[in-house]
Amino acid sequence: MAVKMRTLLTAATLMIGLVAGAAQAAADRPTPSGLPVPRYVALKFDKVNARSGPGDDHRLLWVYRVRGLPVQVVAETAEWRRICDPEGELVWVHKRTTDGRRMTMNTHADPAPLRRRPKDASRVVAYLNARALASLVRCEDDWCRVRAGDVTGWVRQGELWGTSEAVQCRPSHARGTSLGR
């Protein structure tokens, strides 16, 4: 009985090691662009086709009409990027329609306070309105510095869409129309 248990434990340990090794290999596998996935980019144009698959032969789902919209690349081919938008939708767009700018968006109904320093008690210098975009300058210690127009301020990481490094997609989320589709 003890020999059988030891054999099962050894087999389980080996299986866990193989699964962990495969996961690490997948994470280390280079992407066609050589850039990490997931990552954030912005839509380069005010008209970007969203498709059901990676190619012009795939069904056109809608057209984004928001230049600078932050999106998260969650998969890619040599020419196409599978993106997650601020509403959690997953679609494919051509790589030429995105650029590496880091943008953020206030997806909450209330304005987001931009603080002078990265502290909760710091003075509010401006508010980022609901659905407004801002450039991401940098993040450090759970705070992100953003720029909207000529105003720069700090917000807690995760308060604006496009500042969390976690995958943002919710595939079951119903498609809305508030992104200019």
PDB file of C-alpha atoms in Angstrom:
ATOM      1  CA  MET A   1       0.000   0.000   0.000  1.00  0.00           C
ATOM      2  CA  ALA A   2       2.820   2.414   0.905  1.00  0.00           C
ATOM      3  CA  VAL A   3       4.604   1.644  -2.391  1.00  0.00           C
ATOM      4  CA  LYS A   4       1.393   2.320  -4.344  1.00  0.00           C
ATOM      5  CA  MET A   5       0.872   5.647  -2.503  1.00  0.00           C
ATOM      6  CA  ARG A   6       4.484   6.673  -3.133  1.00  0.00           C
ATOM      7  CA  THR A   7       4.080   5.823  -6.849  1.00  0.00           C
ATOM      8  CA  LEU A   8       0.894   7.928  -7.041  1.00  0.00           C
ATOM      9  CA  LEU A   9       2.584  10.850  -5.297  1.00  0.00           C
ATOM     10  CA  THR A  10       5.565  10.625  -7.639  1.00  0.00           C
ATOM     11  CA  ALA A  11       3.260  10.516 -10.657  1.00  0.00           C
ATOM     12  CA  ALA A  12       1.255  13.499  -9.345  1.00  0.00           C
ATOM     13  CA  THR A  13       4.431  15.499  -8.721  1.00  0.00           C
ATOM     14  CA  LEU A  14       5.691  14.684 -12.205  1.00  0.00           C
ATOM     15  CA  MET A  15       2.352  15.732 -13.742  1.00  0.00           C
ATOM     16  CA  ILE A  16       2.345  19.036 -11.841  1.00  0.00           C
ATOM     17  CA  GLY A  17       5.899  19.685 -13.009  1.00  0.00           C
ATOM     18  CA  LEU A  18       4.958  18.974 -16.627  1.00  0.00           C
ATOM     19  CA  VAL A  19       1.900  21.251 -16.481  1.00  0.00           C
ATOM     20  CA  ALA A  20       3.909  24.042 -14.831  1.00  0.00           C
ATOM     21  CA  GLY A  21       6.662  23.618 -17.416  1.00  0.00           C
ATOM     22  CA  ALA A  22       4.157  23.779 -20.286  1.00  0.00           C
ATOM     23  CA  ALA A  23       2.564  26.914 -18.829  1.00  0.00           C
ATOM     24  CA  GLN A  24       5.973  28.564 -18.467  1.00  0.00           C
ATOM     25  CA  ALA A  25       6.918  27.582 -22.012  1.00  0.00           C
ATOM     26  CA  ALA A  26       3.681  29.127 -23.326  1.00  0.00           C
ATOM     27  CA  ALA A  27       4.371  32.317 -21.364  1.00  0.00           C
ATOM     28  CA  ASP A  28       7.945  32.450 -22.698  1.00  0.00           C
ATOM     29  CA  ARG A  29       6.906  31.755 -26.287  1.00  0.00           C
ATOM     30  CA  PRO A  30       7.535  34.831 -28.415  1.00  0.00           C
ATOM     31  CA  THR A  31       4.578  36.567 -30.040  1.00  0.00           C
ATOM     32  CA  PRO A  32       4.684  37.529 -33.730  1.00  0.00           C
ATOM     33  CA  SER A  33       5.349  41.154 -32.728  1.00  0.00           C
ATOM     34  CA  GLY A  34       7.861  40.199 -30.042  1.00  0.00           C
ATOM     35  CA  LEU A  35       5.794  42.174 -27.510  1.00  0.00           C
ATOM     36  CA  PRO A  36       4.124  40.745 -24.402  1.00  0.00           C
ATOM     37  CA  VAL A  37       0.487  39.645 -24.296  1.00  0.00           C
ATOM     38  CA  PRO A  38      -1.573  41.006 -22.674  1.00  0.00           C
ATOM     39  CA  ARG A  39      -0.582  44.620 -23.304  1.00  0.00           C
ATOM     40  CA  TYR A  40      -2.379  47.891 -23.876  1.00  0.00           C
ATOM     41  CA  VAL A  41      -2.441  49.878 -27.105  1.00  0.00           C
ATOM     42  CA  ALA A  42      -4.707  52.609 -28.452  1.00  0.00           C
ATOM     43  CA  LEU A  43      -6.795  52.766 -31.607  1.00  0.00           C
ATOM     44  CA  LYS A  44      -4.940  54.897 -34.133  1.00  0.00           C
ATOM     45  CA  PHE A  45      -7.911  56.071 -36.207  1.00  0.00           C
ATOM     46  CA  ASP A  46     -11.452  57.316 -35.647  1.00  0.00           C
ATOM     47  CA  LYS A  47     -12.794  54.433 -37.774  1.00  0.00           C
ATOM     48  CA  VAL A  48     -11.512  50.924 -36.935  1.00  0.00           C
ATOM     49  CA  ASN A  49     -13.235  47.754 -38.135  1.00  0.00           C
ATOM     50  CA  ALA A  50     -13.923  45.113 -35.468  1.00  0.00           C
ATOM     51  CA  ARG A  51     -14.012  41.613 -36.937  1.00  0.00           C
ATOM     52  CA  SER A  52     -15.032  38.182 -35.672  1.00  0.00           C
ATOM     53  CA  GLY A  53     -11.684  36.661 -36.677  1.00  0.00           C
ATOM     54  CA  PRO A  54      -8.173  37.563 -37.846  1.00  0.00           C
ATOM     55  CA  GLY A  55      -8.739  38.529 -41.483  1.00  0.00           C
ATOM     56  CA  ASP A  56     -10.730  40.746 -43.824  1.00  0.00           C
ATOM     57  CA  ASP A  57     -12.720  37.659 -44.822  1.00  0.00           C
ATOM     58  CA  HIS A  58     -14.182  37.424 -41.286  1.00  0.00           C
ATOM     59  CA  ARG A  59     -17.516  39.066 -40.492  1.00  0.00           C
ATOM     60  CA  LEU A  60     -17.463  42.789 -39.679  1.00  0.00           C
ATOM     61  CA  LEU A  61     -19.069  43.115 -36.238  1.00  0.00           C
ATOM     62  CA  TRP A  62     -18.974  46.908 -35.847  1.00  0.00           C
ATOM     63  CA  VAL A  63     -16.793  49.959 -36.396  1.00  0.00           C
ATOM     64  CA  TYR A  64     -15.074  51.726 -33.504  1.00  0.00           C
ATOM     65  CA  ARG A  65     -15.334  55.496 -33.889  1.00  0.00           C
ATOM     66  CA  VAL A  66     -13.074  56.659 -31.058  1.00  0.00           C
ATOM     67  CA  ARG A  67      -9.502  57.597 -31.928  1.00  0.00           C
ATOM     68  CA  GLY A  68      -7.231  56.921 -28.938  1.00  0.00           C
ATOM     69  CA  LEU A  69      -9.554  54.337 -27.367  1.00  0.00           C
ATOM     70  CA  PRO A  70      -7.486  52.172 -25.011  1.00  0.00           C
ATOM     71  CA  VAL A  71      -7.707  48.458 -25.796  1.00  0.00           C
ATOM     72  CA  GLN A  72      -5.886  45.427 -24.449  1.00  0.00           C
ATOM     73  CA  VAL A  73      -4.188  43.016 -26.867  1.00  0.00           C
ATOM     74  CA  VAL A  74      -4.857  39.478 -25.598  1.00  0.00           C
ATOM     75  CA  ALA A  75      -3.709  37.489 -28.668  1.00  0.00           C
ATOM     76  CA  GLU A  76      -2.095  38.208 -32.006  1.00  0.00           C
ATOM     77  CA  THR A  77      -1.100  36.911 -35.391  1.00  0.00           C
ATOM     78  CA  ALA A  78       1.489  38.499 -37.659  1.00  0.00           C
ATOM     79  CA  GLU A  79      -1.102  40.971 -39.043  1.00  0.00           C
ATOM     80  CA  TRP A  80      -4.031  40.926 -36.578  1.00  0.00           C
ATOM     81  CA  ARG A  81      -4.591  41.708 -32.895  1.00  0.00           C
ATOM     82  CA  ARG A  82      -7.329  40.217 -30.733  1.00  0.00           C
ATOM     83  CA  ILE A  83      -8.344  43.023 -28.429  1.00  0.00           C
ATOM     84  CA  CYS A  84     -10.502  43.548 -25.393  1.00  0.00           C
ATOM     85  CA  ASP A  85     -12.221  46.941 -25.278  1.00  0.00           C
ATOM     86  CA  PRO A  86     -13.374  48.917 -22.210  1.00  0.00           C
ATOM     87  CA  GLU A  87     -16.782  47.211 -22.398  1.00  0.00           C
ATOM     88  CA  GLY A  88     -15.151  43.774 -22.249  1.00  0.00           C
ATOM     89  CA  GLU A  89     -15.774  42.820 -25.867  1.00  0.00           C
ATOM     90  CA  LEU A  90     -13.304  40.582 -27.715  1.00  0.00           C
ATOM     91  CA  VAL A  91     -12.735  41.313 -31.412  1.00  0.00           C
ATOM     92  CA  TRP A  92      -9.970  41.294 -34.005  1.00  0.00           C
ATOM     93  CA  VAL A  93      -8.492  44.457 -35.557  1.00  0.00           C
ATOM     94  CA  HIS A  94      -5.671  44.873 -38.044  1.00  0.00           C
ATOM     95  CA  LYS A  95      -2.311  45.753 -36.464  1.00  0.00           C
ATOM     96  CA  ARG A  96      -2.005  48.939 -38.562  1.00  0.00           C
ATOM     97  CA  THR A  97      -5.074  50.366 -36.736  1.00  0.00           C
ATOM     98  CA  THR A  98      -3.332  50.383 -33.343  1.00  0.00           C
ATOM     99  CA  ASP A  99      -0.336  52.131 -31.884  1.00  0.00           C
ATOM    100  CA  GLY A 100       1.686  51.704 -28.729  1.00  0.00           C
ATOM    101  CA  ARG A 101       0.380  54.793 -26.934  1.00  0.00           C
ATOM    102  CA  ARG A 102      -0.955  54.032 -23.470  1.00  0.00           C
ATOM    103  CA  MET A 103      -4.333  55.626 -22.988  1.00  0.00           C
ATOM    104  CA  THR A 104      -6.833  55.248 -20.163  1.00  0.00           C
ATOM    105  CA  MET A 105     -10.569  55.791 -19.916  1.00  0.00           C
ATOM    106  CA  ASN A 106     -12.902  56.614 -17.070  1.00  0.00           C
ATOM    107  CA  THR A 107     -15.541  53.902 -17.452  1.00  0.00           C
ATOM    108  CA  HIS A 108     -17.360  54.912 -14.269  1.00  0.00           C
ATOM    109  CA  ALA A 109     -20.459  57.116 -14.215  1.00  0.00           C
ATOM    110  CA  ASP A 110     -18.811  59.609 -11.848  1.00  0.00           C
ATOM    111  CA  PRO A 111     -15.840  61.865 -12.603  1.00  0.00           C
ATOM    112  CA  ALA A 112     -12.488  60.490 -11.417  1.00  0.00           C
ATOM    113  CA  PRO A 113     -10.394  62.843  -9.250  1.00  0.00           C
ATOM    114  CA  LEU A 114      -6.867  63.571 -10.477  1.00  0.00           C
ATOM    115  CA  ARG A 115      -4.641  64.295  -7.488  1.00  0.00           C
ATOM    116  CA  ARG A 116      -1.561  66.479  -7.283  1.00  0.00           C
ATOM    117  CA  ARG A 117       0.508  63.722  -5.627  1.00  0.00           C
ATOM    118  CA  PRO A 118       0.077  59.937  -5.426  1.00  0.00           C
ATOM    119  CA  LYS A 119      -1.704  60.072  -2.044  1.00  0.00           C
ATOM    120  CA  ASP A 120      -5.372  59.813  -1.107  1.00  0.00           C
ATOM    121  CA  ALA A 121      -5.127  62.977   0.992  1.00  0.00           C
ATOM    122  CA  SER A 122      -3.506  64.995  -1.795  1.00  0.00           C
ATOM    123  CA  ARG A 123      -5.332  67.948  -3.319  1.00  0.00           C
ATOM    124  CA  VAL A 124      -7.564  67.252  -6.349  1.00  0.00           C
ATOM    125  CA  VAL A 125      -6.287  69.234  -9.353  1.00  0.00           C
ATOM    126  CA  ALA A 126      -9.004  68.193 -11.830  1.00  0.00           C
ATOM    127  CA  TYR A 127     -11.640  65.584 -12.565  1.00  0.00           C
ATOM    128  CA  LEU A 128     -11.695  63.192 -15.513  1.00  0.00           C
ATOM    129  CA  ASN A 129     -15.298  63.003 -16.702  1.00  0.00           C
ATOM    130  CA  ALA A 130     -17.127  59.751 -17.338  1.00  0.00           C
ATOM    131  CA  ARG A 131     -16.113  58.200 -20.715  1.00  0.00           C
ATOM    132  CA  ALA A 132     -13.198  60.675 -21.021  1.00  0.00           C
ATOM    133  CA  LEU A 133      -9.761  59.577 -22.252  1.00  0.00           C
ATOM    134  CA  ALA A 134      -6.372  60.425 -20.769  1.00  0.00           C
ATOM    135  CA  SER A 135      -2.780  59.534 -21.673  1.00  0.00           C
ATOM    136  CA  LEU A 136      -1.020  57.228 -19.233  1.00  0.00           C
ATOM    137  CA  VAL A 137       2.325  58.736 -18.237  1.00  0.00           C
ATOM    138  CA  ARG A 138       3.473  56.034 -15.786  1.00  0.00           C
ATOM    139  CA  CYS A 139       2.403  53.863 -12.860  1.00  0.00           C
ATOM    140  CA  GLU A 140       4.254  53.345  -9.578  1.00  0.00           C
ATOM    141  CA  ASP A 141       3.300  52.080  -6.126  1.00  0.00           C
ATOM    142  CA  ASP A 142      -0.395  51.488  -6.996  1.00  0.00           C
ATOM    143  CA  TRP A 143      -0.820  54.982  -8.468  1.00  0.00           C
ATOM    144  CA  CYS A 144      -0.839  56.115 -12.100  1.00  0.00           C
ATOM    145  CA  ARG A 145       0.037  59.528 -13.469  1.00  0.00           C
ATOM    146  CA  VAL A 146      -2.238  60.563 -16.340  1.00  0.00           C
ATOM    147  CA  ARG A 147      -2.490  63.580 -18.631  1.00  0.00           C
ATOM    148  CA  ALA A 148      -5.732  64.972 -20.032  1.00  0.00           C
ATOM    149  CA  GLY A 149      -5.173  68.058 -22.138  1.00  0.00           C
ATOM    150  CA  ASP A 150      -2.811  70.317 -20.198  1.00  0.00           C
ATOM    151  CA  VAL A 151      -3.654  68.781 -16.798  1.00  0.00           C
ATOM    152  CA  THR A 152      -1.575  66.031 -15.190  1.00  0.00           C
ATOM    153  CA  GLY A 153      -2.588  64.181 -12.048  1.00  0.00           C
ATOM    154  CA  TRP A 154      -2.482  60.910 -10.129  1.00  0.00           C
ATOM    155  CA  VAL A 155      -5.209  58.266  -9.800  1.00  0.00           C
ATOM    156  CA  ARG A 156      -5.189  54.948  -7.978  1.00  0.00           C
ATOM    157  CA  GLN A 157      -4.182  52.110 -10.282  1.00  0.00           C
ATOM    158  CA  GLY A 158      -7.325  50.355 -11.478  1.00  0.00           C
ATOM    159  CA  GLU A 159      -9.624  53.406 -11.110  1.00  0.00           C
ATOM    160  CA  LEU A 160      -9.341  54.045 -14.841  1.00  0.00           C
ATOM    161  CA  TRP A 161      -9.668  51.374 -17.523  1.00  0.00           C
ATOM    162  CA  GLY A 162      -6.273  50.658 -19.019  1.00  0.00           C
ATOM    163  CA  THR A 163      -4.165  50.835 -15.861  1.00  0.00           C
ATOM    164  CA  SER A 164      -4.593  47.275 -14.539  1.00  0.00           C
ATOM    165  CA  GLU A 165      -2.185  44.692 -15.917  1.00  0.00           C
ATOM    166  CA  ALA A 166      -4.759  41.892 -15.459  1.00  0.00           C
ATOM    167  CA  VAL A 167      -6.674  40.600 -18.490  1.00  0.00           C
ATOM    168  CA  GLN A 168      -9.789  42.751 -18.727  1.00  0.00           C
ATOM    169  CA  CYS A 169     -12.030  40.669 -21.007  1.00  0.00           C
ATOM    170  CA  ARG A 170     -15.411  39.352 -20.032  1.00  0.00           C
ATOM    171  CA  PRO A 171     -16.489  37.294 -23.081  1.00  0.00           C
ATOM    172  CA  SER A 172     -20.075  36.886 -21.831  1.00  0.00           C
ATOM    173  CA  HIS A 173     -20.531  40.666 -21.534  1.00  0.00           C
ATOM    174  CA  ALA A 174     -23.355  41.923 -23.764  1.00  0.00           C
ATOM    175  CA  ARG A 175     -22.232  44.245 -26.537  1.00  0.00           C
ATOM    176  CA  GLY A 176     -23.182  47.869 -25.989  1.00  0.00           C
ATOM    177  CA  THR A 177     -23.127  50.915 -28.227  1.00  0.00           C
ATOM    178  CA  SER A 178     -21.524  53.585 -26.074  1.00  0.00           C
ATOM    179  CA  LEU A 179     -18.080  53.318 -27.714  1.00  0.00           C
ATOM    180  CA  GLY A 180     -19.288  54.891 -30.927  1.00  0.00           C
ATOM    181  CA  ARG A 181     -20.205  51.631 -32.615  1.00  0.00           C
TER     182      ARG A 181
END
